[in-house]
XYZ file of C-alpha atoms in Angstrom:
728
model
C 0.026 28.122 -42.743
C 3.731 28.198 -43.437
C 6.559 26.590 -41.551
C 7.684 29.973 -40.206
C 4.336 30.308 -38.411
C 5.191 27.548 -35.930
C 6.323 28.441 -32.426
C 9.288 26.069 -32.484
C 12.409 27.799 -31.135
C 15.451 25.560 -30.877
C 17.294 25.947 -27.607
C 14.265 27.471 -25.881
C 11.074 25.409 -26.183
C 12.547 22.523 -28.176
C 15.800 20.718 -28.783
C 15.428 20.436 -32.564
C 12.777 21.114 -35.181
C 12.519 18.635 -38.020
C 10.098 16.775 -40.261
C 8.421 13.390 -40.159
C 7.936 12.075 -43.685
C 5.342 9.724 -42.211
C 3.737 9.415 -38.783
C 0.922 7.425 -37.216
C -0.482 7.344 -33.669
C -0.606 3.936 -31.982
C -3.502 4.062 -29.562
C -3.441 1.557 -26.697
C -0.846 -1.077 -26.071
C -2.212 -3.906 -28.220
C -1.648 -1.720 -31.288
C 1.773 -0.508 -30.166
C 3.105 -3.965 -29.341
C 1.762 -5.416 -32.594
C 3.333 -2.630 -34.645
C 6.600 -2.938 -32.727
C 6.707 -6.695 -33.299
C 6.259 -6.151 -37.037
C 9.144 -3.670 -37.212
C 11.475 -5.739 -35.037
C 10.922 -8.781 -37.258
C 12.029 -6.660 -40.236
C 15.174 -5.282 -38.558
C 18.395 -5.787 -40.532
C 20.983 -3.364 -39.123
C 20.280 -2.115 -35.604
C 17.741 -1.848 -32.804
C 17.882 0.710 -29.996
C 15.460 0.384 -27.079
C 15.521 3.092 -24.401
C 12.946 2.912 -21.646
C 11.854 3.291 -18.060
C 11.552 -0.484 -18.189
C 12.362 -3.242 -20.694
C 10.847 -6.427 -19.304
C 12.086 -9.642 -20.912
C 8.799 -11.469 -20.141
C 6.439 -9.282 -22.184
C 4.368 -10.837 -24.973
C 4.012 -8.446 -27.889
C 1.325 -10.464 -29.666
C -1.871 -11.976 -28.313
C -4.655 -14.156 -29.684
C -4.728 -14.875 -33.429
C -1.792 -12.563 -34.099
C 0.379 -14.694 -31.824
C -0.912 -17.977 -33.265
C -0.264 -16.918 -36.853
C 3.173 -15.400 -36.309
C 6.254 -17.415 -37.259
C 8.400 -15.179 -35.079
C 8.429 -15.448 -31.269
C 6.009 -13.213 -29.400
C 7.922 -12.719 -26.122
C 10.265 -9.728 -26.504
C 13.416 -11.466 -25.202
C 12.817 -14.529 -27.375
C 12.150 -12.312 -30.401
C 15.346 -10.293 -29.982
C 17.391 -13.447 -29.350
C 15.866 -15.031 -32.470
C 16.701 -11.980 -34.582
C 20.223 -11.679 -33.174
C 20.971 -15.363 -33.786
C 19.606 -15.186 -37.334
C 21.749 -12.149 -38.136
C 25.003 -11.928 -36.139
C 25.692 -8.516 -37.754
C 22.528 -7.065 -36.221
C 23.352 -4.786 -33.270
C 20.812 -4.529 -30.467
C 21.178 -1.970 -27.663
C 18.942 -2.018 -24.573
C 19.078 0.884 -22.101
C 16.821 0.580 -19.058
C 16.561 2.729 -15.943
C 18.588 1.052 -13.209
C 16.975 1.891 -9.865
C 13.828 -0.105 -9.282
C 13.512 -0.720 -5.534
C 10.321 1.346 -5.385
C 8.766 -0.947 -8.024
C 10.040 -4.217 -6.568
C 6.822 -6.167 -7.121
C 6.523 -5.219 -10.797
C 9.995 -4.961 -12.329
C 12.622 -7.608 -13.023
C 15.112 -7.080 -10.234
C 18.148 -8.499 -12.069
C 17.293 -7.104 -15.495
C 20.787 -6.992 -16.996
C 21.639 -10.534 -15.919
C 18.294 -11.779 -17.255
C 18.823 -10.155 -20.645
C 22.458 -11.262 -20.847
C 21.415 -14.822 -20.106
C 18.546 -14.875 -22.614
C 20.253 -13.195 -25.586
C 23.458 -13.654 -27.630
C 26.494 -11.373 -27.535
C 25.233 -8.948 -30.213
C 22.482 -7.874 -27.794
C 24.019 -5.446 -25.309
C 22.192 -4.346 -22.152
C 23.052 -1.537 -19.739
C 21.259 -0.092 -16.735
C 21.182 3.705 -16.601
C 22.186 4.934 -13.146
C 23.089 8.497 -14.182
C 19.786 10.068 -13.071
C 19.753 12.115 -9.810
C 18.208 10.578 -6.706
C 14.439 10.931 -6.923
C 14.386 11.112 -10.721
C 13.930 8.401 -13.325
C 14.879 7.599 -16.919
C 11.419 8.210 -18.374
C 12.092 8.519 -22.119
C 10.532 5.713 -24.166
C 12.192 5.431 -27.577
C 12.760 2.494 -29.953
C 14.630 2.893 -33.253
C 14.815 0.201 -35.927
C 17.505 0.417 -38.635
C 17.716 4.219 -38.129
C 14.630 4.464 -40.360
C 11.666 3.941 -38.038
C 11.226 5.311 -34.520
C 8.581 4.579 -31.877
C 8.128 7.157 -29.124
C 5.436 8.209 -26.688
C 4.042 7.063 -23.363
C 4.401 3.293 -23.452
C 7.068 0.991 -22.028
C 7.733 -2.681 -22.614
C 6.548 -3.413 -19.111
C 3.990 -5.324 -17.086
C 0.365 -4.245 -16.664
C 0.360 -2.250 -19.924
C -1.319 -4.381 -22.584
C -4.940 -3.643 -23.466
C -7.174 -3.300 -26.524
C -9.075 -0.206 -27.595
C -12.435 -1.552 -26.445
C -11.054 -1.970 -22.878
C -13.319 -4.820 -21.730
C -14.312 -4.799 -18.075
C -12.788 -8.272 -17.643
C -10.009 -9.703 -19.800
C -7.972 -12.886 -19.318
C -5.211 -11.317 -21.443
C -4.738 -8.492 -18.935
C -2.695 -10.538 -16.523
C 0.287 -9.176 -14.575
C 2.581 -10.335 -11.756
C -0.118 -9.555 -9.179
C -2.989 -11.034 -11.172
C -5.510 -9.418 -13.485
C -5.367 -5.640 -13.831
C -8.039 -3.232 -15.047
C -8.456 -1.354 -18.318
C -5.441 0.768 -19.245
C -5.157 3.455 -21.925
C -1.965 4.787 -23.491
C -0.731 6.478 -26.675
C 2.475 6.029 -28.645
C 3.448 6.933 -32.219
C 5.632 5.668 -35.061
C 7.634 7.974 -37.343
C 9.830 7.872 -40.424
C 11.854 10.649 -42.014
C 14.480 13.191 -40.919
C 13.174 13.211 -37.326
C 14.437 9.628 -36.913
C 18.016 10.890 -37.170
C 17.375 13.305 -34.304
C 16.012 10.477 -32.167
C 19.081 8.470 -33.193
C 21.349 11.201 -31.849
C 19.347 11.302 -28.610
C 19.510 7.573 -27.845
C 23.200 7.387 -28.711
C 23.894 10.303 -26.355
C 22.008 8.500 -23.604
C 23.904 5.282 -24.316
C 27.303 6.986 -24.105
C 26.395 8.567 -20.754
C 25.569 5.207 -19.199
C 27.984 2.904 -21.028
C 31.698 2.757 -21.764
C 31.126 1.264 -25.221
C 30.379 3.184 -28.415
C 27.257 2.184 -30.358
C 27.318 1.970 -34.143
C 27.042 5.192 -36.135
C 23.815 6.361 -37.735
C 23.331 4.821 -41.157
C 24.116 7.135 -44.039
C 21.872 5.210 -46.459
C 18.741 5.261 -44.294
C 15.451 6.104 -46.043
C 14.376 9.449 -44.622
C 12.889 11.457 -47.507
C 9.221 11.466 -48.481
C 10.235 10.435 -52.006
C 11.869 7.295 -50.637
C 8.477 5.927 -49.672
C 7.807 3.983 -46.500
C 10.993 2.407 -45.108
C 11.304 -1.386 -45.049
C 10.907 -1.552 -41.276
C 7.601 0.372 -41.222
C 5.034 -1.816 -39.372
C 2.411 -3.699 -41.343
C -1.278 -2.834 -40.847
C -0.535 0.716 -39.642
C -0.682 3.180 -42.543
C 0.557 6.720 -41.897
C -1.865 9.404 -40.742
C 0.509 12.313 -41.310
C 2.767 13.062 -44.268
C 5.644 15.526 -44.406
C 4.581 17.045 -41.104
C 6.680 19.642 -39.292
C 7.607 18.500 -35.806
C 9.884 19.299 -32.897
C 11.438 17.335 -30.046
C 11.252 18.812 -26.555
C 13.191 17.261 -23.680
C 13.515 17.392 -19.952
C 17.068 16.711 -18.779
C 17.807 17.062 -15.053
C 21.072 18.355 -13.618
C 23.514 15.469 -14.092
C 27.267 15.782 -13.535
C 28.571 17.869 -16.435
C 25.154 18.233 -18.125
C 23.234 21.476 -17.919
C 19.565 20.941 -17.020
C 17.018 21.336 -19.830
C 13.322 22.216 -19.413
C 12.206 22.384 -23.032
C 9.021 20.397 -22.302
C 7.915 22.904 -19.692
C 8.534 25.889 -21.966
C 6.891 24.186 -24.944
C 3.685 23.373 -23.057
C 3.371 26.928 -21.743
C 3.967 28.335 -25.243
C 1.439 25.938 -26.784
C -1.274 26.858 -24.272
C -0.746 30.521 -25.147
C -1.571 29.680 -28.803
C -4.978 28.135 -28.090
C -8.097 29.883 -29.378
C -10.952 27.377 -29.400
C -10.246 23.942 -27.879
C -7.446 22.366 -25.825
C -7.693 18.610 -25.361
C -5.458 16.934 -22.759
C -5.196 13.363 -21.576
C -2.465 12.650 -19.063
C -1.538 10.241 -16.301
C -1.022 13.050 -13.771
C -2.135 16.680 -13.561
C -0.249 18.066 -10.594
C 1.782 20.931 -12.090
C 0.069 24.075 -10.778
C 1.920 26.255 -13.304
C 0.108 24.478 -16.152
C -3.297 24.983 -14.503
C -2.602 28.685 -14.066
C -1.520 29.019 -17.711
C -4.726 27.308 -18.853
C -6.784 29.607 -16.646
C -5.072 32.726 -18.060
C -5.727 31.599 -21.619
C -9.371 30.797 -20.848
C -9.813 34.331 -19.527
C -7.966 35.849 -22.485
C -9.990 33.883 -25.100
C -13.749 33.785 -24.342
C -14.326 31.115 -27.013
C -11.723 28.721 -25.615
C -12.762 25.389 -24.044
C -10.568 22.895 -22.157
C -11.188 19.152 -21.885
C -8.920 17.094 -19.599
C -9.172 13.323 -19.181
C -7.214 11.346 -16.578
C -7.543 8.406 -14.207
C -10.173 8.007 -11.515
C -8.655 6.262 -8.509
C -5.166 6.639 -6.986
C -2.964 3.589 -6.514
C -1.464 3.691 -3.049
C -0.863 6.359 -0.423
C 2.015 8.078 -2.209
C 0.028 8.537 -5.419
C -3.023 9.671 -3.476
C -1.274 12.324 -1.396
C 1.266 13.434 -4.011
C -0.808 13.476 -7.213
C -4.508 13.302 -6.359
C -4.253 15.921 -3.626
C -2.331 18.093 -6.078
C -5.005 17.471 -8.720
C -7.556 19.103 -6.415
C -5.379 22.231 -6.348
C -4.870 21.958 -10.119
C -8.636 21.830 -10.684
C -9.310 24.759 -8.352
C -6.715 26.900 -10.143
C -8.058 25.867 -13.546
C -11.709 26.656 -12.747
C -11.077 29.901 -10.859
C -13.345 32.592 -12.364
C -14.278 30.443 -15.410
C -17.719 29.396 -16.666
C -17.900 25.681 -15.695
C -19.457 24.865 -19.075
C -16.152 25.781 -20.765
C -13.817 23.463 -18.894
C -14.022 19.884 -17.613
C -11.666 17.519 -15.773
C -12.938 13.985 -16.251
C -12.301 10.271 -16.000
C -13.646 7.457 -18.214
C -15.605 4.556 -16.729
C -18.195 1.947 -17.651
C -21.018 -0.025 -16.031
C -21.721 -2.892 -18.422
C -24.959 -4.797 -18.985
C -24.006 -7.203 -16.177
C -23.610 -4.381 -13.670
C -19.817 -4.665 -13.574
C -17.906 -1.402 -13.167
C -14.479 -0.520 -14.542
C -12.449 2.685 -14.426
C -10.016 3.254 -17.250
C -6.472 3.906 -16.050
C -4.681 6.594 -18.074
C -0.958 6.415 -18.789
C -0.976 8.549 -21.946
C 0.587 12.002 -22.390
C -1.319 13.784 -25.182
C -2.302 17.387 -25.894
C -3.951 19.064 -28.884
C -4.131 22.825 -29.407
C -7.063 23.506 -31.740
C -6.103 21.796 -35.001
C -2.683 23.449 -35.002
C -0.559 21.338 -32.661
C -0.452 17.785 -31.348
C 1.816 16.506 -28.546
C 2.519 12.794 -28.052
C 5.254 12.160 -25.547
C 6.486 10.741 -22.270
C 5.906 13.804 -20.052
C 3.240 13.974 -17.396
C 1.816 17.307 -16.279
C 3.775 16.908 -13.058
C 6.654 18.637 -11.325
C 9.070 15.781 -11.893
C 8.389 15.607 -15.652
C 9.132 19.308 -16.005
C 12.463 19.234 -14.167
C 13.728 15.945 -12.689
C 12.992 12.993 -14.996
C 14.429 12.522 -18.473
C 11.586 13.097 -20.943
C 11.053 13.551 -24.675
C 7.884 14.792 -26.373
C 7.146 15.041 -30.086
C 5.141 18.091 -31.145
C 3.406 18.035 -34.542
C 2.588 21.277 -36.320
C -0.355 21.402 -38.725
C 1.596 22.732 -41.680
C -0.975 21.585 -44.267
C -4.715 21.111 -44.494
C -4.244 17.344 -44.430
C -2.087 17.407 -41.302
C -4.453 19.801 -39.522
C -7.328 17.446 -40.226
C -5.284 14.569 -38.811
C -4.609 16.467 -35.587
C -8.375 16.887 -35.224
C -8.830 13.209 -36.074
C -6.500 12.123 -33.248
C -8.395 14.289 -30.744
C -11.851 13.199 -31.930
C -10.816 9.540 -32.040
C -9.572 9.621 -28.441
C -12.673 11.427 -27.207
C -14.840 8.854 -28.969
C -13.078 6.023 -27.155
C -13.493 7.659 -23.761
C -17.107 8.801 -24.155
C -18.541 5.711 -25.882
C -19.281 7.436 -29.191
C -18.326 7.082 -32.837
C -15.580 9.328 -34.178
C -17.912 11.250 -36.503
C -20.128 12.084 -33.500
C -17.312 13.582 -31.463
C -16.036 15.393 -34.559
C -19.380 17.238 -34.704
C -19.406 17.934 -30.953
C -15.904 19.438 -30.886
C -16.888 22.160 -33.368
C -19.931 23.322 -31.386
C -19.951 26.581 -29.430
C -19.214 24.848 -26.110
C -17.596 21.480 -26.896
C -16.728 20.746 -23.259
C -20.377 20.791 -22.238
C -21.480 19.033 -25.447
C -19.102 16.116 -24.818
C -20.592 15.542 -21.352
C -24.206 15.519 -22.553
C -26.027 12.635 -24.236
C -23.635 9.840 -23.265
C -25.136 6.355 -23.490
C -25.449 3.794 -20.702
C -23.368 0.605 -20.724
C -20.616 2.289 -22.691
C -17.561 4.138 -21.525
C -18.538 7.632 -20.463
C -16.813 10.725 -19.113
C -17.559 11.935 -15.582
C -16.274 15.036 -13.799
C -13.576 14.191 -11.257
C -14.254 14.627 -7.549
C -10.955 13.860 -5.874
C -12.164 14.983 -2.452
C -13.558 11.454 -1.998
C -9.954 10.204 -1.855
C -8.059 12.966 -0.073
C -7.961 16.616 0.925
C -6.041 19.425 -0.774
C -2.548 19.317 0.634
C 0.273 21.702 1.153
C 3.807 20.448 0.602
C 4.113 17.127 2.423
C 6.492 14.199 2.572
C 4.525 12.256 -0.043
C 4.695 15.087 -2.562
C 8.351 15.808 -1.860
C 9.240 12.160 -2.519
C 6.845 11.313 -5.375
C 6.614 14.575 -7.311
C 9.729 16.658 -6.622
C 11.266 19.299 -8.872
C 14.786 18.905 -7.553
C 17.021 15.928 -6.711
C 16.292 14.491 -3.289
C 19.973 14.416 -2.322
C 22.660 16.949 -3.295
C 26.239 17.404 -2.077
C 27.599 20.944 -1.549
C 30.775 21.931 -3.420
C 33.643 24.256 -2.502
C 32.294 26.806 -4.999
C 29.108 27.162 -2.965
C 26.938 25.192 -5.398
C 25.617 21.660 -5.013
C 25.955 18.513 -7.103
C 23.053 16.029 -7.201
C 23.757 12.493 -6.044
C 22.997 9.859 -8.654
C 20.441 7.149 -8.061
C 22.196 4.264 -6.313
C 22.979 1.355 -8.594
C 20.868 -1.747 -8.276
C 23.862 -3.752 -7.057
C 24.492 -1.159 -4.358
C 20.875 -1.309 -3.265
C 20.823 -5.097 -3.162
C 24.149 -5.415 -1.331
C 23.026 -2.767 1.162
C 19.696 -4.543 1.610
C 21.482 -7.859 2.190
C 23.848 -6.335 4.749
C 20.893 -4.699 6.497
C 18.922 -7.969 6.697
C 21.942 -9.896 7.999
C 22.700 -7.173 10.543
C 19.058 -7.108 11.608
C 18.950 -10.880 12.115
C 22.268 -10.814 13.967
C 21.081 -7.967 16.162
C 17.823 -9.750 16.975
C 19.690 -12.946 17.850
C 22.126 -11.056 20.087
C 19.278 -9.169 21.743
C 17.388 -12.401 22.332
C 20.427 -14.107 23.836
C 20.999 -11.155 26.190
C 17.415 -10.247 27.022
C 15.511 -13.534 27.141
C 16.606 -15.262 30.326
C 15.343 -18.699 29.333
C 17.081 -18.630 25.924
C 20.323 -20.246 27.086
C 21.741 -23.745 27.085
C 21.432 -24.021 30.881
C 17.800 -22.847 30.941
C 16.809 -25.146 28.081
C 18.585 -28.052 29.788
C 16.719 -27.382 33.066
C 13.403 -27.064 31.187
C 13.946 -30.401 29.433
C 14.949 -32.181 32.658
C 11.622 -31.218 34.248
C 9.757 -33.161 31.544
C 11.976 -36.260 31.671
C 10.037 -39.375 32.643
C 6.638 -37.666 32.087
C 4.012 -37.795 29.348
C 5.040 -34.277 28.378
C 8.595 -35.229 27.373
C 8.009 -35.346 23.602
C 5.699 -32.261 23.464
C 8.284 -30.356 25.485
C 11.079 -31.254 23.076
C 8.907 -30.326 20.083
C 8.018 -26.978 21.653
C 11.679 -26.226 22.389
C 12.725 -27.032 18.810
C 9.826 -24.980 17.410
C 10.683 -21.847 19.416
C 14.448 -22.301 19.068
C 14.143 -22.657 15.291
C 12.238 -19.403 14.923
C 14.789 -17.644 17.156
C 17.741 -19.144 15.186
C 19.084 -20.964 18.260
C 21.976 -23.329 17.304
C 20.554 -26.789 16.597
C 23.810 -28.538 17.551
C 23.676 -27.176 21.092
C 20.029 -28.142 21.288
C 20.624 -31.707 20.018
C 23.434 -32.299 22.517
C 21.226 -30.949 25.321
C 18.344 -33.273 24.351
C 20.715 -36.248 24.148
C 22.222 -35.354 27.519
C 18.768 -35.259 29.144
C 17.054 -38.206 27.425
C 20.024 -40.493 26.737
C 21.630 -41.962 23.620
C 18.439 -43.756 22.472
C 15.456 -41.463 23.091
C 17.562 -38.307 22.759
C 18.219 -38.716 18.997
C 14.637 -39.909 18.390
C 13.109 -36.906 20.149
C 15.710 -34.646 18.574
C 15.030 -35.667 14.969
C 11.272 -35.269 15.492
C 11.825 -31.768 16.872
C 14.242 -30.924 14.062
C 11.706 -32.021 11.424
C 8.981 -29.893 13.038
C 11.281 -26.862 13.148
C 12.382 -27.476 9.548
C 8.789 -27.706 8.307
C 7.819 -24.500 10.146
C 10.681 -22.402 8.753
C 10.214 -24.009 5.331
C 6.596 -22.829 5.309
C 7.609 -19.300 6.314
C 10.210 -19.292 3.532
C 7.602 -20.453 1.015
C 5.353 -17.527 1.961
C 8.256 -15.070 1.633
C 9.254 -16.525 -1.728
C 5.745 -16.256 -3.105
C 5.645 -12.649 -1.870
C 8.564 -11.775 -4.156
C 11.752 -12.557 -2.252
C 12.874 -14.968 -4.981
C 13.444 -11.949 -7.229
C 16.184 -10.670 -4.936
C 18.464 -13.591 -5.707
C 18.708 -13.089 -9.444
C 19.633 -15.591 -12.186
C 22.813 -16.866 -10.501
C 20.989 -17.725 -7.300
C 18.226 -19.241 -9.426
C 20.825 -21.496 -11.062
C 21.984 -22.671 -7.624
C 18.347 -23.164 -6.703
C 17.822 -25.422 -9.730
C 20.923 -27.457 -8.834
C 19.525 -27.931 -5.334
C 16.211 -29.008 -6.814
C 17.930 -31.522 -9.135
C 20.066 -32.961 -6.348
C 16.914 -33.447 -4.267
C 17.069 -35.611 -1.144
C 20.794 -36.327 -1.402
C 21.630 -32.655 -1.812
C 19.638 -31.707 1.269
C 21.178 -34.578 3.232
C 24.666 -33.388 2.312
C 23.870 -29.849 3.429
C 22.471 -31.161 6.722
C 25.558 -33.246 7.456
C 27.966 -30.422 6.682
C 27.576 -27.467 9.083
C 28.009 -24.838 6.343
C 25.065 -22.619 7.309
C 22.803 -22.080 10.349
C 20.066 -24.677 10.657
C 17.173 -22.177 10.643
C 18.629 -20.214 7.736
C 18.829 -23.388 5.614
C 15.162 -24.100 6.420
C 14.126 -20.583 5.438
C 16.114 -20.543 2.174
C 14.806 -23.994 1.235
C 11.257 -22.685 1.536
C 12.083 -19.786 -0.774
C 13.661 -22.213 -3.266
C 11.898 -24.575 -5.669
C 12.561 -27.822 -3.768
C 9.518 -29.779 -2.553
C 8.770 -30.195 1.137
C 8.849 -34.015 0.945
C 12.325 -33.996 -0.597
C 13.452 -31.437 1.937
C 12.171 -33.265 5.023
C 13.409 -36.639 3.805
C 16.833 -35.189 3.080
C 16.788 -33.515 6.494
C 16.021 -36.848 8.170
C 18.747 -38.744 6.321
C 21.268 -35.976 6.852
C 20.564 -35.285 10.522
C 19.632 -38.588 12.142
C 23.024 -40.359 11.826
C 24.963 -37.364 13.206
C 22.292 -36.969 15.861
C 23.066 -40.496 17.080
C 26.700 -39.437 17.318
C 25.664 -36.283 19.148
C 23.606 -38.522 21.441
C 26.734 -40.393 22.387
C 28.590 -37.110 22.891
C 25.812 -35.549 24.928
C 25.277 -38.631 27.049
C 29.056 -38.953 27.582
C 29.314 -35.362 28.748
C 26.595 -36.013 31.337
C 28.298 -39.199 32.574
C 31.687 -37.482 32.726
C 30.230 -34.896 35.090
C 28.476 -37.586 37.108
C 31.261 -40.233 37.128
C 34.510 -39.392 35.326
C 36.215 -42.594 34.150
C 38.216 -43.939 31.191
C 34.999 -45.580 29.944
C 32.944 -42.361 29.845
C 35.828 -40.418 28.327
C 36.216 -43.092 25.639
C 32.480 -42.770 24.857
C 32.956 -39.029 24.403
C 36.008 -39.440 22.162
C 34.264 -42.183 20.178
C 31.198 -40.056 19.655
C 33.251 -37.107 18.421
C 35.219 -39.351 16.055
C 31.992 -40.949 14.784
C 30.508 -37.512 14.246
C 33.528 -36.470 12.164
C 33.522 -39.720 10.162
C 29.836 -39.302 9.328
C 30.434 -35.761 8.067
C 33.401 -36.936 5.962
C 31.544 -39.966 4.643
C 28.419 -37.992 3.760
C 30.514 -35.509 1.812
C 32.181 -38.302 -0.174
C 28.829 -39.989 -0.784
C 27.224 -36.751 -1.955
C 30.043 -36.073 -4.436
C 29.870 -39.640 -5.751
C 26.103 -39.585 -6.116
C 26.122 -36.198 -7.835
C 28.800 -37.269 -10.342
C 26.892 -40.448 -11.086
C 23.661 -38.520 -11.583
C 25.282 -35.934 -13.878
C 26.973 -38.690 -15.890
C 23.649 -40.467 -16.328
C 21.959 -37.231 -17.436
C 24.742 -36.536 -19.951
C 24.426 -40.059 -21.403
C 20.652 -39.636 -21.715
C 21.047 -36.324 -23.541
C 23.662 -37.875 -25.855
C 21.310 -40.733 -26.711
C 18.466 -38.284 -27.352
C 20.675 -36.223 -29.661
């Protein structure tokens, strides 16, 4: 086959056609992360990382590889280590900005986290240029403009797994605990194609940033004669050499950018080339146009077989109704009028010797067309990947006998993993008359095996619905009409905008609830509470009544000062403060516990690094810090309790600080409250003087506590500084 026999047409089904001097697939995340770590350690000039996510917490190495490595394993520590070693090294991180829909999984304050963890020669930006509903889905890493990694994998949580995909693995541990087996495919390239990827990531950087990245190196090793570049990862020899390839993109309508659907056109053109076997593994199969194209080609070529492998179970309602319901329609369109022995849609699962079941989750985006073409990319077979998300796929063309055999090797290797066989077994099965049926027969127990999907157990076929329109759209969710009669898509809101809006909404909601309660609940007033307390005075129910009032008032954000004065007015200057502090401690503990639950549920992420720094200062200041906050009326009582629970301070420190900070002022409030009662009962210079004295005492205690807190904090910081100096 000659180069002119390929179907690559620049500007139609691909952006550019080029060559990879060397290329190797990286199957499953343990291999990708290990290879990436090796290349990053070797970086000398520049690193570009473009992704849907770039999580600073991710460990690239596990087990013995991590123990034996001299370089850090965690991605943020590794990049900081490299950047500090070589100040001339330039590192550029571009991550999709909007992440509200993935709150529980993604770092909410990603830019601030990266800026805090890395030196100045590591630059981070969040890409907010994508239309509402779309995402930055390209996954590209370039090292020294000589080696590029691209495919389906992100540096993100819940991705790492080994090729054997054990049913249970302590290493598969994410923010929400252990996750199940996960399969993905990436690739590493060297050669002229790296320059094309370099142009792509620099274009993306310039769209999202005001700064210019460094130019592409003129002395980069790109020719086959140059040999493997220095940054090529250890332990991963090339599979392909001097292979023709093309890059196909999806670019949505963005400001002054014309939309591009090269991926869509490439996949349709590739399907039309198939004669004997199409192998597909993909996270989603919801694009009906692809199913119809496969069906047409099956009818046009009687010898053609199609094997599709994807996930088994949907995650959540949106995925179920948007993608699994669509997969039922996809399957029906694919099978229409076709011998069922020629086409299968399957998932891979295992029941091990202990009776434990696991379903392999697929995140890969791979397609082979006979032994002629191989696709490894970021695009799902979904509506959004064809039109709305930014995507980039690499398409290999079998331009030599060696490269054609390697395309077959990739396909047979993947099928072996999913069906529990050896590669040489699947290689024999894929050349039989009906490989789809042959792959399904003779699978062994207690290994991974392929099973035909039956999505009706999860959902029904759906017409267009709200889930599909939100999760798998073709067009931006929000567009603004122009004077010319067209429309301009609205960009995804920036993370800061989302967080500020969320904060304003929460504050407004709390304020509205408090106002509603004050207007609608007849007993939630100072007069009603006072009358309720007076009924219990002199009875055994006095203390329980006060505790109940503080408990309910705390949850409803009723002002504690008003409550304390009311208790003092009813129970006097002695028992009033005693009852009041006991009620305040109960209310504090209750709201603290609620805050702790909210914090563990993920609310701590909303604050970001700056709030975390304040949190750590509060934790260091401990009892005295809490006491100072209690004495100074800088925030509502209930809000302080709630925030303290979300923070890292311990409950003992918090309650002790609350006691020390509130009891002295409460005595003063007792005098004030008792004086107010006596003034109404018997106005005299004596009762008025009690009132004035109580107010003055209250003010002096606030002033004195502030001075004491500043003095104590300075003394503590000075002692810490002296200790650190001695240690140094």
